[in-house]
Short mmCIF file of N, CA and C in Angstrom, two decimals:
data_model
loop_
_atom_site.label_atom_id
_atom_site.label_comp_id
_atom_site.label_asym_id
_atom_site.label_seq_id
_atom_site.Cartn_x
_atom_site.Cartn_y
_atom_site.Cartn_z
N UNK A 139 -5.25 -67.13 -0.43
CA UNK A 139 -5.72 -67.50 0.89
C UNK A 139 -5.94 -66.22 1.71
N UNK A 140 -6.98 -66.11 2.25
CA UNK A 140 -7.19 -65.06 3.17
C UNK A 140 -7.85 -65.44 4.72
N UNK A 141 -7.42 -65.31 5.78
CA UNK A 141 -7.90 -65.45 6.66
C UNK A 141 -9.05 -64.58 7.48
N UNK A 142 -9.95 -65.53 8.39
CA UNK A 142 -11.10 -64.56 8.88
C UNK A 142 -11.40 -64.74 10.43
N UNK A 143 -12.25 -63.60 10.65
CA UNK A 143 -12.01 -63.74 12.25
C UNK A 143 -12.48 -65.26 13.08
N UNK A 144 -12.02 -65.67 13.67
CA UNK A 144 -12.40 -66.75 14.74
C UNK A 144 -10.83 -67.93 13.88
N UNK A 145 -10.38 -67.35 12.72
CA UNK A 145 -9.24 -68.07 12.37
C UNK A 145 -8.10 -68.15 13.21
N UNK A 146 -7.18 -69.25 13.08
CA UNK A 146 -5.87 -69.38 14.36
C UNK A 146 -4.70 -69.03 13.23
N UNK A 147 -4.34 -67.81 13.56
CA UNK A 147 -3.35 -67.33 12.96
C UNK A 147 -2.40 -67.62 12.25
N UNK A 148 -2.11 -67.62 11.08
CA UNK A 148 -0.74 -68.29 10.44
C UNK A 148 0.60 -68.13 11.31
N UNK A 149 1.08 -68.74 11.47
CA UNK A 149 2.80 -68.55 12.54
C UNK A 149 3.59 -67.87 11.08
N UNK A 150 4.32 -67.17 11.45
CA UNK A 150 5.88 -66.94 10.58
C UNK A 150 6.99 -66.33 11.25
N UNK A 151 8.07 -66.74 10.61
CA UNK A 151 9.10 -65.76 11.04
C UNK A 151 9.97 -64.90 10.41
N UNK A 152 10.49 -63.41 10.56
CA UNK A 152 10.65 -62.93 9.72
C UNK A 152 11.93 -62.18 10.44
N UNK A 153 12.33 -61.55 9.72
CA UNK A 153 13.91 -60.68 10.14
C UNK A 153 13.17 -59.73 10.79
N UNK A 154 13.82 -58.65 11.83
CA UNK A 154 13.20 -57.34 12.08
C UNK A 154 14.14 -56.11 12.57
N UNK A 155 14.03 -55.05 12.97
CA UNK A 155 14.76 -54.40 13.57
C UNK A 155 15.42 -54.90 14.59
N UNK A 156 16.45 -54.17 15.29
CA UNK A 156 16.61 -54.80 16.59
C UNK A 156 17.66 -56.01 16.07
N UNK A 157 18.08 -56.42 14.75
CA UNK A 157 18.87 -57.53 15.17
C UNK A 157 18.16 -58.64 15.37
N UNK A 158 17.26 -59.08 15.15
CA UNK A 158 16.60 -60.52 15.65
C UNK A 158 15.28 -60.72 14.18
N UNK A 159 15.23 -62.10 14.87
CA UNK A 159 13.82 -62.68 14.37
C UNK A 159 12.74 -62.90 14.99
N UNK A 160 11.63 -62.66 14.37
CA UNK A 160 10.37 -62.40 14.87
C UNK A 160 9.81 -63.60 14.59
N UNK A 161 8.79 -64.29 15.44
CA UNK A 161 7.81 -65.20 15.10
C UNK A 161 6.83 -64.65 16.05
N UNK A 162 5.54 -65.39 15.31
CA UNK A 162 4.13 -65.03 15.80
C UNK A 162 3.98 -65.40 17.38
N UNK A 163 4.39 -66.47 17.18
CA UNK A 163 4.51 -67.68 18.35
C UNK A 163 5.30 -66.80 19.74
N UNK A 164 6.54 -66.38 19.33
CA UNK A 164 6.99 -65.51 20.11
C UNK A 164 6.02 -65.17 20.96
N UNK A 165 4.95 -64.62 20.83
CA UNK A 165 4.20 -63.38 21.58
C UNK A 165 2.78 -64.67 21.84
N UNK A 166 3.42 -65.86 21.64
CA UNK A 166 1.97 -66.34 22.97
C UNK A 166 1.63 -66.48 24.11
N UNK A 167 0.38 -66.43 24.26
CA UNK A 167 -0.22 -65.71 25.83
C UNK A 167 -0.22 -64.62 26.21
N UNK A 168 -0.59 -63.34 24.71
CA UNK A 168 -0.54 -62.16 24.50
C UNK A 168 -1.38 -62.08 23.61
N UNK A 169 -2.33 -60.61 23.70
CA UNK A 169 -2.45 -60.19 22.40
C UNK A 169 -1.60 -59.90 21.26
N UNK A 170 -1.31 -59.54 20.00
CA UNK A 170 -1.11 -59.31 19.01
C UNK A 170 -1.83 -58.26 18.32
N UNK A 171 -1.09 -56.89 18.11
CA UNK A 171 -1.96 -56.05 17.43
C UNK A 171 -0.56 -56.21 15.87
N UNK A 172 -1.12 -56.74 14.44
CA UNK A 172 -0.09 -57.07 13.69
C UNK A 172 -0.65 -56.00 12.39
N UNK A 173 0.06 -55.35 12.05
CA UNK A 173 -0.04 -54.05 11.59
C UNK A 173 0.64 -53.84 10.20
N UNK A 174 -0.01 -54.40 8.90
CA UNK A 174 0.36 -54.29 7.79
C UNK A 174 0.31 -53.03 7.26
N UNK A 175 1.79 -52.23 6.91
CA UNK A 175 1.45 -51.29 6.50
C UNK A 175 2.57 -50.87 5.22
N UNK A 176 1.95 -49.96 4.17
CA UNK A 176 2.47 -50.32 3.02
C UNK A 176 4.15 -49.69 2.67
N UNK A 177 4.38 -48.78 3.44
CA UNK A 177 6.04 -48.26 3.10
C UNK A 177 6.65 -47.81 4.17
N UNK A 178 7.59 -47.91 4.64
CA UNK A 178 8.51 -46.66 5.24
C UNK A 178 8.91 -45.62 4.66
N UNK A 179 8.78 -44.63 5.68
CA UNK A 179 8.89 -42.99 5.27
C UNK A 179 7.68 -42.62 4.32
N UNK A 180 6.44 -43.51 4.25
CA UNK A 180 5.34 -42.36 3.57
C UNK A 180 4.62 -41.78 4.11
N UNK A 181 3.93 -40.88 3.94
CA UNK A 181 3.16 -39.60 4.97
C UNK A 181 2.02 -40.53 5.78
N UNK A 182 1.69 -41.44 5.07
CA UNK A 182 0.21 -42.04 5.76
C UNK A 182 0.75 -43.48 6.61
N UNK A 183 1.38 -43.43 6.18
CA UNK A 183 2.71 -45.12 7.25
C UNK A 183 3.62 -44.34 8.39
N UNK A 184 3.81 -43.36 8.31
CA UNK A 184 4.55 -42.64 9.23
C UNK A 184 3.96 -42.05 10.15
N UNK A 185 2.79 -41.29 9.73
CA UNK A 185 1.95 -40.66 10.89
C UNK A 185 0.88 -41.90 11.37
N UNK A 186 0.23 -43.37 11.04
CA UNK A 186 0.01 -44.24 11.09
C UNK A 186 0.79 -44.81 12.65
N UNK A 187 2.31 -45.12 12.12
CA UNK A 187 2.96 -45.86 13.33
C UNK A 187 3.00 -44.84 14.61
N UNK A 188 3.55 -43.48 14.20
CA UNK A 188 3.88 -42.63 14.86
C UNK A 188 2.68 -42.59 16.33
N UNK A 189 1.39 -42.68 15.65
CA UNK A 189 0.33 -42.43 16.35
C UNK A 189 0.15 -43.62 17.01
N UNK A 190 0.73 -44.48 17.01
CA UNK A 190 0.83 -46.23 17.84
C UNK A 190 1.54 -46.01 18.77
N UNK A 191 2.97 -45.66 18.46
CA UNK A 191 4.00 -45.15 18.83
C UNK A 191 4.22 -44.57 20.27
N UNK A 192 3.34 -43.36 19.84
CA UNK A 192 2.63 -41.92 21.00
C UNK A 192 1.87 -42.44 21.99
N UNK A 193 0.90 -43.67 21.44
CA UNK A 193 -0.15 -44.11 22.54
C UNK A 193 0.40 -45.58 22.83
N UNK A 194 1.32 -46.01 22.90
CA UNK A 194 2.02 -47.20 22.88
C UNK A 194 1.76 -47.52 24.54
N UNK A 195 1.72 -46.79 25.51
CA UNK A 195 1.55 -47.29 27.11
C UNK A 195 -0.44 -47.71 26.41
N UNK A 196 -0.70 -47.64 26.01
CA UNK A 196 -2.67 -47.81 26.11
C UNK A 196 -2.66 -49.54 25.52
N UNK A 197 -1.78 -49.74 24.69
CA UNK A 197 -1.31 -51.15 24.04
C UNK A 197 -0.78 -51.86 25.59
N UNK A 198 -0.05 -51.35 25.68
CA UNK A 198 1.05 -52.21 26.57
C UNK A 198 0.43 -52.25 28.37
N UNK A 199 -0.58 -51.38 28.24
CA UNK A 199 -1.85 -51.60 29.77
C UNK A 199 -2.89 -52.80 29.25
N UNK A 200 -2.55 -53.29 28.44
CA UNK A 200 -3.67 -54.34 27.38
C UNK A 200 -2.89 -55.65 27.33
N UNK A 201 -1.76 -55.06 28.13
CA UNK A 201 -0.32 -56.88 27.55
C UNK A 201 -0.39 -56.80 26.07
N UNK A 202 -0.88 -55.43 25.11
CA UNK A 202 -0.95 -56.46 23.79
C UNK A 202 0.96 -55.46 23.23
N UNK A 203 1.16 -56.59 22.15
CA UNK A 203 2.19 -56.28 21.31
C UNK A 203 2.41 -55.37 20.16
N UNK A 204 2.42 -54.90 19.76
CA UNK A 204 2.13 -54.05 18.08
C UNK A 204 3.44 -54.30 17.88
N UNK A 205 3.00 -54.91 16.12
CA UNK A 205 4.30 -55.36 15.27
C UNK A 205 3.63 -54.98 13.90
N UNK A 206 4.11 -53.84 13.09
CA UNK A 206 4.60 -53.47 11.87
C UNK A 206 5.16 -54.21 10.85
N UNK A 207 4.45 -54.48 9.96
CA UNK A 207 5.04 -55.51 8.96
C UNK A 207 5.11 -54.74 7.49
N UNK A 208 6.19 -54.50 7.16
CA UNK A 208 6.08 -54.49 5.32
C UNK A 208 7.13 -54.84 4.52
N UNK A 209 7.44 -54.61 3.18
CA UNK A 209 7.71 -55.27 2.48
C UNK A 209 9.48 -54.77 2.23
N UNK A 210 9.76 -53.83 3.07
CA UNK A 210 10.59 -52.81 2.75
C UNK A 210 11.95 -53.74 3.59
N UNK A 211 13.08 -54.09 3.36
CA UNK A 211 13.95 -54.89 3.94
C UNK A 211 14.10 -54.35 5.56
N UNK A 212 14.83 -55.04 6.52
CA UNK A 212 15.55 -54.16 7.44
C UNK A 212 16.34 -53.43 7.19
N UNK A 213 16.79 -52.91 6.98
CA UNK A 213 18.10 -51.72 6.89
C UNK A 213 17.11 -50.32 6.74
N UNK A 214 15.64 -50.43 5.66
CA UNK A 214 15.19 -49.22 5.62
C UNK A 214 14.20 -49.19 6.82
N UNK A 215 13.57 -50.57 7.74
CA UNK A 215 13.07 -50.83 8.68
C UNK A 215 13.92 -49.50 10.01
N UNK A 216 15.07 -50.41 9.77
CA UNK A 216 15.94 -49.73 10.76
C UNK A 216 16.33 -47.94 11.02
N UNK A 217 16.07 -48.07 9.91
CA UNK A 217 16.34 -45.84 9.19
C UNK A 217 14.88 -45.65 9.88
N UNK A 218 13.76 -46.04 9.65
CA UNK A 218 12.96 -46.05 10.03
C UNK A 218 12.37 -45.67 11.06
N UNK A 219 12.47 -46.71 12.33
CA UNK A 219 12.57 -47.08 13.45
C UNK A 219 13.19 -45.66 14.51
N UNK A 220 14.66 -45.68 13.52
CA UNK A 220 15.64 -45.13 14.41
C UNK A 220 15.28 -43.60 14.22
N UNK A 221 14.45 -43.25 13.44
CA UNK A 221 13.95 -41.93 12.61
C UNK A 221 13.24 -41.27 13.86
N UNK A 222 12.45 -42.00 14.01
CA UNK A 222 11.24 -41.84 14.51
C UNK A 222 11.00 -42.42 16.33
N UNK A 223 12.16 -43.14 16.60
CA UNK A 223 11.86 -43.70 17.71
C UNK A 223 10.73 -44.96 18.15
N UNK A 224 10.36 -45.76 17.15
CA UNK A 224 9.21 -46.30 17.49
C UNK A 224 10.17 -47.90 18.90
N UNK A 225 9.25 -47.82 19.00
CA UNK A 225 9.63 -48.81 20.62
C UNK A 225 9.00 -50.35 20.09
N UNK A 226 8.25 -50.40 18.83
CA UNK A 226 8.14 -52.05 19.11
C UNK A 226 8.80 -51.96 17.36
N UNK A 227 8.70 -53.51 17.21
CA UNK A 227 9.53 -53.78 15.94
C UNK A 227 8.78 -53.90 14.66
N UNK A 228 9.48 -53.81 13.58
CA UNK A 228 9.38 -53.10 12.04
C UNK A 228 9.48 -54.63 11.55
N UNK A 229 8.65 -55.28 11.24
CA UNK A 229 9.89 -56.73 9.99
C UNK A 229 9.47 -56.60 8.86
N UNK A 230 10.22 -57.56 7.97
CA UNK A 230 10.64 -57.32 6.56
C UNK A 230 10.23 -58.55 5.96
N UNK A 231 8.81 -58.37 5.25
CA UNK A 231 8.12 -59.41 4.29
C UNK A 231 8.79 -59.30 3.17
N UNK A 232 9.87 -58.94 2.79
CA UNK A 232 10.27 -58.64 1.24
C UNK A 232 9.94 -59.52 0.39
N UNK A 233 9.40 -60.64 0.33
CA UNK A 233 8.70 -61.67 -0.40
C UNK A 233 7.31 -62.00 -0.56
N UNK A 234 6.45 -60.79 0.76
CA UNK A 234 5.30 -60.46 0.39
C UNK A 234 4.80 -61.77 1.07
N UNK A 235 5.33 -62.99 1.88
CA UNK A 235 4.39 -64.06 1.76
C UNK A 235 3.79 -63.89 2.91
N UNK A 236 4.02 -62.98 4.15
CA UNK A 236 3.21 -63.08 5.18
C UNK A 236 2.11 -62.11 5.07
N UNK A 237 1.87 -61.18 4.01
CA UNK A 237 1.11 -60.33 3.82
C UNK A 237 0.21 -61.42 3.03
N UNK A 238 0.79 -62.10 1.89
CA UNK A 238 -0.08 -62.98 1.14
C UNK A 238 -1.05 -64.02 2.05
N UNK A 239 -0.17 -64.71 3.03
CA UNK A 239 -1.35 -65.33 3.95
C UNK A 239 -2.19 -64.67 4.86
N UNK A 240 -2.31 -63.66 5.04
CA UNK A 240 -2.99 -62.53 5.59
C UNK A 240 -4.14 -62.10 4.70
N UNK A 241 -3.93 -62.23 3.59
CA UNK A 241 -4.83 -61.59 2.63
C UNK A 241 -5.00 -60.10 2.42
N UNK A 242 -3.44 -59.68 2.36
CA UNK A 242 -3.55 -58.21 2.29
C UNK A 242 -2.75 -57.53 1.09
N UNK A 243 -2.64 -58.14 -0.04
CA UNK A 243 -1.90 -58.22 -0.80
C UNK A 243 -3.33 -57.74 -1.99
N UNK A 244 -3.01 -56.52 -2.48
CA UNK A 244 -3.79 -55.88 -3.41
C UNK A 244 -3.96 -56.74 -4.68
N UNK A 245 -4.89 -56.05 -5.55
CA UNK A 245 -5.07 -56.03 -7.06
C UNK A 245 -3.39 -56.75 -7.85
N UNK A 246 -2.60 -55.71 -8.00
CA UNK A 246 -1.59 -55.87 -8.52
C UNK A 246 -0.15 -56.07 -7.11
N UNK A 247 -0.10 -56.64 -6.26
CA UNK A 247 0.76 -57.05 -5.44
C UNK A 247 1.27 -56.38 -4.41
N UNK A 248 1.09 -54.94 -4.32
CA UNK A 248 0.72 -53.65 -3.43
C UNK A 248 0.30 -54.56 -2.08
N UNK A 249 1.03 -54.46 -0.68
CA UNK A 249 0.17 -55.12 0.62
C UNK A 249 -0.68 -53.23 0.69
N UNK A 250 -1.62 -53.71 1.61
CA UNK A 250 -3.02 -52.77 1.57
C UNK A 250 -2.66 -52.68 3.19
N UNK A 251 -2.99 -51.11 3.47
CA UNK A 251 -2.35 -51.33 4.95
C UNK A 251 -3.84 -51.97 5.82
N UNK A 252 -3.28 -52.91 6.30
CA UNK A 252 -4.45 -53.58 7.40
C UNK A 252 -3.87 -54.06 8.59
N UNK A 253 -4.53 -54.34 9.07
CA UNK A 253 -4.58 -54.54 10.94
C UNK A 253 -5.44 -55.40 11.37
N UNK A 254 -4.67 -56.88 12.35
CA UNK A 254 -5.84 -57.25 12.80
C UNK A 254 -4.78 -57.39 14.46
N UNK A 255 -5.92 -57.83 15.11
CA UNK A 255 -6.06 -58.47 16.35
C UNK A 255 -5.92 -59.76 16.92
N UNK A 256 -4.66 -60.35 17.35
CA UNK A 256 -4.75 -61.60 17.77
C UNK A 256 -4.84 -61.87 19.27
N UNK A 257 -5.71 -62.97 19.57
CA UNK A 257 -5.83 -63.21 20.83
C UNK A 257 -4.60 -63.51 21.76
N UNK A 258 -4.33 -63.79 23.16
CA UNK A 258 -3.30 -65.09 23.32
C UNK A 258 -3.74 -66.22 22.97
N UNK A 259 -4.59 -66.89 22.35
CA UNK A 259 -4.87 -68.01 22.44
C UNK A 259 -4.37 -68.11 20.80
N UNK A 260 -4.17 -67.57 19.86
CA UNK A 260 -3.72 -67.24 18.40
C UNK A 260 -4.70 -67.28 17.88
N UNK A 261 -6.09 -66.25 18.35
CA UNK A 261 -7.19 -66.58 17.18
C UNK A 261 -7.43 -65.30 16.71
N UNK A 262 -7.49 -64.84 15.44
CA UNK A 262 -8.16 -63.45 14.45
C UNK A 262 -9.16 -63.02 15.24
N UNK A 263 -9.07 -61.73 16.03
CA UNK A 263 -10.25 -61.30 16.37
C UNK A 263 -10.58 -60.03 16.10
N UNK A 264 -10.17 -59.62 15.12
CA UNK A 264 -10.25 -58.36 14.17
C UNK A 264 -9.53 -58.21 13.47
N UNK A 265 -10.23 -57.88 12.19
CA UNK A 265 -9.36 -57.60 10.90
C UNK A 265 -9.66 -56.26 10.10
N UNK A 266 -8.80 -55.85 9.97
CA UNK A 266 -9.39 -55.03 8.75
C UNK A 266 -8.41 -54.42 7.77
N UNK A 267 -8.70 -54.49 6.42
CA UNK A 267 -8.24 -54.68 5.13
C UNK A 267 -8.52 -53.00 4.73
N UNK A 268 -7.17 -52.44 4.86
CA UNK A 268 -8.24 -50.97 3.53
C UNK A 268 -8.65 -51.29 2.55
N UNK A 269 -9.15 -50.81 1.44
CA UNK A 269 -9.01 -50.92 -0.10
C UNK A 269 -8.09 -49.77 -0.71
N UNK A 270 -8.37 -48.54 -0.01
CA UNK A 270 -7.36 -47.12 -0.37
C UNK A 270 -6.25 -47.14 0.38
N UNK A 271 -6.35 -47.47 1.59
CA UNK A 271 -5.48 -47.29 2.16
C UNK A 271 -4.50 -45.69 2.99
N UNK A 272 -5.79 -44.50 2.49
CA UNK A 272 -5.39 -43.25 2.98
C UNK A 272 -5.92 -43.14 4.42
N UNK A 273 -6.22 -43.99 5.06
CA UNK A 273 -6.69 -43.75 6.55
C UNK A 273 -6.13 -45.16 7.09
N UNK A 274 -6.20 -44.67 8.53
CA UNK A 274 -5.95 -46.14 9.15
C UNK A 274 -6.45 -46.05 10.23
N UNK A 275 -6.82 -47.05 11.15
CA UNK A 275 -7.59 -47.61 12.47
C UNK A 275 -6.94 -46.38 13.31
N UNK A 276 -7.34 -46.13 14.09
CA UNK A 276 -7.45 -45.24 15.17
C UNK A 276 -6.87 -46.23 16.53
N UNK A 277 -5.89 -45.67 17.53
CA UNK A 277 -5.29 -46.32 18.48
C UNK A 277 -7.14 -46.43 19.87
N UNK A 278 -7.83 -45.61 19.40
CA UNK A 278 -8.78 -45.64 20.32
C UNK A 278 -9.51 -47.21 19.93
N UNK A 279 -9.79 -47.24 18.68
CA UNK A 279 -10.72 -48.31 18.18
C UNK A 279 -9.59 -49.84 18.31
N UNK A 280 -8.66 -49.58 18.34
CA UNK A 280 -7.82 -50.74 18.33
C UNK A 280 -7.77 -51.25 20.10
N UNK A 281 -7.84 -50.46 21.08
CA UNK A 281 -7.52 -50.46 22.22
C UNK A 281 -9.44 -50.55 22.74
N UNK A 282 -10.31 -50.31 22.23
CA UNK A 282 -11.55 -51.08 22.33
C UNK A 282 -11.63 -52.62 21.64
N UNK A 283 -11.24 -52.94 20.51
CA UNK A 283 -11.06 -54.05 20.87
C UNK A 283 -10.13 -55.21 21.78
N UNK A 284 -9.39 -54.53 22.10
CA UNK A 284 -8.39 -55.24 22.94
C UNK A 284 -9.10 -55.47 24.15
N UNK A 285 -9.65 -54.82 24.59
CA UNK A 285 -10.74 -54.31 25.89
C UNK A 285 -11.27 -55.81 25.52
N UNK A 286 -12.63 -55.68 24.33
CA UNK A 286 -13.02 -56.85 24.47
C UNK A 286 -12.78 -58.46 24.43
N UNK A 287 -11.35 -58.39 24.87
CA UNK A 287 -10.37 -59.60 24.79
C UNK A 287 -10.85 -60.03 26.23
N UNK A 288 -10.62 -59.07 26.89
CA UNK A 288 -10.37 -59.07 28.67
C UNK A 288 -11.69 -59.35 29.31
N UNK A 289 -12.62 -59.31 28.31
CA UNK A 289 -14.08 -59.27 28.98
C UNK A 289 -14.67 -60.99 29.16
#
């Protein structure tokens, strides 16, 4: 199953940093910037969040949320997090199924780092899937579409 833009978001809930559980739902009547990305502590997931991280007031002048999802439990979420300082939360697909309804789940079971955009209203309004996965969206291009939420 893979979802596409103008789709109403799958709900889930998942463990996260911070001690708590995350659901989608949580964050309605908000954007959603939901941010599949493939490891903690790798050079291209680290400088990835980091750079969210840094521009995190340009998100949060948008009302939108950024939430980090991978496959890696909390505890390395948390090493993580606490590494680096990031200010929104890390959760832990370790079963791969919220990446699987996302459609970001590679060739051989690898999630592919991708990013989409949810409305407040819970609808897909940008997606995007790497295939390599050595680059990732730019906080400028993510914060233009958020723009066109408001319009």
């Amino acid at each position: 199953m893979s979802i596409s833009l103008g789709d109403k978001a799958p709900n889930f809930t998942l463990a996260g940093t911070g001690g708590q559980d995350y659901s989608l739902n949580d964050f309605a009547g908000q954007p959603v910037v939901l941010v599949f990305y493939p490891g903690d502590d790798t050079p291209v997931c680290t400088k990835q969040l980091n750079s969210y991280n840094r521009d995190i007031e340009q998100f949060t002048e948008m009302n939108a949320q950024v939430i980090g999802i991978s496959a890696q439990d909390v505890s390395s979420h948390e090493g993580f997090a606490n590494k680096h300082g990031f200010t929104f939360p890390l959760l832990a697909d370790v079963d791969k199924d919220v990446a699987g309804l996302y459609g970001t789940l590679g060739p051989i079971g690898f999630p592919r780092r991708s990013v989409f955009i949810i409305d407040s209203n819970g609808i897909v309004r940008y997606a995007h899937r790497a295939m390599a996965g050595l680059t990732f969206r730019p906080v400028k291009e993510l914060v233009a579409e958020l723009e066109k939420l408001s319009r």
